């Protein structure tokens, strides 16, 4: 393949989605949030459901998701996005409703809202960015921070005895009957990004078919919080995050893998 | 068709919500207001009108569900009692900050802490002075009868949508639990989704068509100037409420020499005390604030020119009395009389307090 072939539109792997605004992303260069946003918007665009989609933004680095996504969005309080989305989906049953949440948001302060929205099998999509740390507030420990991993509130490394084990909330909720689709993906390479996009598309299709809750965990980097270069953080993620949070489908069409 | 029924305050409120065409109710049980969700679940409003009723996992979830549905322009409400309302404060602050219409009902019980399940008015400060974080106010309606429990639902939604603001119906365990006859209004139609979009499409997050910019509901303004502008906008609404939507009632104040000020269930008891006083030749009257915010400051100030003293009658250790004093501006003596612990004062006690504390 020569260069001219590569840049042909049909060979183009990624471009900025039409549903992304021109606002400069507030994310650190190299952070996975931007790609995850773009993939979500691509899916909504390709499915032609913009007019029927309502997004719920969290508290965390993606609190400003509504500045970047050119769709209607409600910004929720820290951790409460699944409750907010529940009400929207219940009162607008024909709409596509999704939340976009970090690990602090979804697996710490919002644990109850997450588990119960999942348990009720709300007809929504949850996109969960797991970067093992609180990015926005400056790198504190998250429920998903790995054993031995340093953060500003685990400066000597996370110790299981005093701080508990990294929480596999995704596995936890996958056991709930109301949860129809659970997958864990990544966005640091185009191969992974393509898989993630497929997963997101499947999730929104599940909403259309009123199948209940679809949950997509995206294991991502936080190069700033981890105090690494973007490249180093991606390598570290593959070496340390993926063994504890293995990628792949966990539950498909309501059946555990 | 309107209908005359004998009902508990909590049930009347629930039935009024269905009839007012409310789109959704999200709640969590707590005494003395659990009848609201129990009644709604029993009535199957999803079949009667399409109204969604959901028992949330907590008050935190319930109020955030209210926030969610309200952000899309729907008519949505919740109810709880004191400890539950404390949990709801986070969401209430967000609803106020994001400028959303919603109705919240507090059937107050005694506190602090787990307190008692008996009636109280000890959440006055929490209701009118803030409760959640930040610079905001709630429009607060205080019903004094089962009839008003029903009527105030529709009134509350009118205000909520007029100002895009959370409205609090501040009741208590006495009014929530007692049975009275109530005239229920006829069933209103719920708005269709298309009507919701037409009416609220300029701000609600209902899905972005190509014909308009995206709608964003948020309470976040990282730029200080923008945040200050938001606060100023809120304060303007509160001023407008005072001009246009202040509500109060006067009983025998024309020739009154002594004045009771009381709201909700206390007002009913104070009204009886006015009668007892008049029987004894004491010219007493009553001012009953119906809205606790905005507060009838001016009318109180004017009445203070005419009376010799004022007694604030409350089911608490002395909360509204501060607003009475602020309104009266030291023109006449203002004292407080209250019972706590869920004990309800008798009209005789109230009159006695007037004689001892004000007339002397
Ligand atoms: C009630 C409340 N508590 C704490 C905070 C502060 N806070 C903001 S973002 C955040 C952590 C977010 O972390 P995560 O969800 O992992 O998202 P990330 O920033 O890593 O993308 C915290 C604790 C808040 N805004 N609200
Ligand atoms: S702090 Fe971390 S999660 Fe937040 S934008 Fe930067 S890299 Fe991304």
PDB file of N, CA and C and ligand atoms in Angstrom, chain A residues 26-33 61 131 133 135-136 221-225, ligand 2:
ATOM      1  N   UNK A  26     -10.194  19.449  26.858  1.00  0.00           N
ATOM      2  CA  UNK A  26      -9.494  19.864  28.079  1.00  0.00           C
ATOM      3  C   UNK A  26      -8.612  18.744  28.623  1.00  0.00           C
ATOM      4  N   UNK A  27      -8.539  17.634  27.900  1.00  0.00           N
ATOM      5  CA  UNK A  27      -7.765  16.482  28.394  1.00  0.00           C
ATOM      6  C   UNK A  27      -6.276  16.653  28.144  1.00  0.00           C
ATOM      7  N   UNK A  28      -5.479  15.999  28.981  1.00  0.00           N
ATOM      8  CA  UNK A  28      -4.028  16.028  28.783  1.00  0.00           C
ATOM      9  C   UNK A  28      -3.718  15.321  27.457  1.00  0.00           C
ATOM     10  N   UNK A  29      -2.728  15.805  26.721  1.00  0.00           N
ATOM     11  CA  UNK A  29      -2.346  15.099  25.494  1.00  0.00           C
ATOM     12  C   UNK A  29      -1.990  13.651  25.826  1.00  0.00           C
ATOM     13  N   UNK A  30      -2.504  12.732  25.035  1.00  0.00           N
ATOM     14  CA  UNK A  30      -2.195  11.320  25.268  1.00  0.00           C
ATOM     15  C   UNK A  30      -3.227  10.602  26.098  1.00  0.00           C
ATOM     16  N   UNK A  31      -4.172  11.324  26.663  1.00  0.00           N
ATOM     17  CA  UNK A  31      -5.203  10.709  27.516  1.00  0.00           C
ATOM     18  C   UNK A  31      -6.240   9.983  26.668  1.00  0.00           C
ATOM     19  N   UNK A  32      -6.765   8.885  27.181  1.00  0.00           N
ATOM     20  CA  UNK A  32      -7.733   8.084  26.433  1.00  0.00           C
ATOM     21  C   UNK A  32      -9.129   8.676  26.351  1.00  0.00           C
ATOM     22  N   UNK A  33      -9.455   9.640  27.207  1.00  0.00           N
ATOM     23  CA  UNK A  33     -10.808  10.200  27.220  1.00  0.00           C
ATOM     24  C   UNK A  33     -11.234  10.701  25.831  1.00  0.00           C
ATOM     25  N   UNK A  61     -12.615  14.164  35.109  1.00  0.00           N
ATOM     26  CA  UNK A  61     -12.017  14.866  33.979  1.00  0.00           C
ATOM     27  C   UNK A  61     -13.016  15.080  32.856  1.00  0.00           C
ATOM     28  N   UNK A 131      -9.317   4.410  34.698  1.00  0.00           N
ATOM     29  CA  UNK A 131      -7.885   4.736  34.612  1.00  0.00           C
ATOM     30  C   UNK A 131      -7.199   4.562  35.961  1.00  0.00           C
ATOM     31  N   UNK A 133      -7.405   5.813  38.792  1.00  0.00           N
ATOM     32  CA  UNK A 133      -6.982   6.961  39.600  1.00  0.00           C
ATOM     33  C   UNK A 133      -8.008   8.084  39.465  1.00  0.00           C
ATOM     34  N   UNK A 135      -8.270  11.400  38.174  1.00  0.00           N
ATOM     35  CA  UNK A 135      -7.482  12.311  37.356  1.00  0.00           C
ATOM     36  C   UNK A 135      -7.731  13.762  37.724  1.00  0.00           C
ATOM     37  N   UNK A 136      -9.000  14.135  37.732  1.00  0.00           N
ATOM     38  CA  UNK A 136      -9.313  15.549  37.819  1.00  0.00           C
ATOM     39  C   UNK A 136      -8.802  16.222  39.095  1.00  0.00           C
ATOM     40  N   UNK A 221      -5.603   5.143  30.148  1.00  0.00           N
ATOM     41  CA  UNK A 221      -4.432   5.648  30.859  1.00  0.00           C
ATOM     42  C   UNK A 221      -4.774   6.971  31.527  1.00  0.00           C
ATOM     43  N   UNK A 222      -3.965   7.366  32.474  1.00  0.00           N
ATOM     44  CA  UNK A 222      -4.002   8.725  32.988  1.00  0.00           C
ATOM     45  C   UNK A 222      -2.540   9.118  33.123  1.00  0.00           C
ATOM     46  N   UNK A 223      -1.971   9.521  32.003  1.00  0.00           N
ATOM     47  CA  UNK A 223      -0.529   9.778  32.019  1.00  0.00           C
ATOM     48  C   UNK A 223      -0.149  10.833  33.043  1.00  0.00           C
ATOM     49  N   UNK A 224      -1.010  11.838  33.225  1.00  0.00           N
ATOM     50  CA  UNK A 224      -0.689  12.867  34.227  1.00  0.00           C
ATOM     51  C   UNK A 224      -0.734  12.292  35.635  1.00  0.00           C
ATOM     52  N   UNK A 225      -1.824  11.588  35.925  1.00  0.00           N
ATOM     53  CA  UNK A 225      -1.986  11.034  37.268  1.00  0.00           C
ATOM     54  C   UNK A 225      -0.942   9.964  37.572  1.00  0.00           C
TER      55      UNK A 225
HETATM   56  S1  LIG C   2      -5.641  13.905  34.413  1.00  0.00           S
HETATM   57 FE1  LIG C   2      -5.522  11.856  33.563  1.00  0.00          FE
HETATM   58  S2  LIG C   2      -7.650  11.291  33.057  1.00  0.00           S
HETATM   59 FE2  LIG C   2      -7.561  13.496  33.353  1.00  0.00          FE
HETATM   60  S3  LIG C   2      -7.237  14.346  31.330  1.00  0.00           S
HETATM   61 FE3  LIG C   2      -5.231  14.146  32.246  1.00  0.00          FE
HETATM   62  S4  LIG C   2      -4.553  12.150  31.623  1.00  0.00           S
HETATM   63 FE4  LIG C   2      -6.709  12.208  31.239  1.00  0.00          FE
END
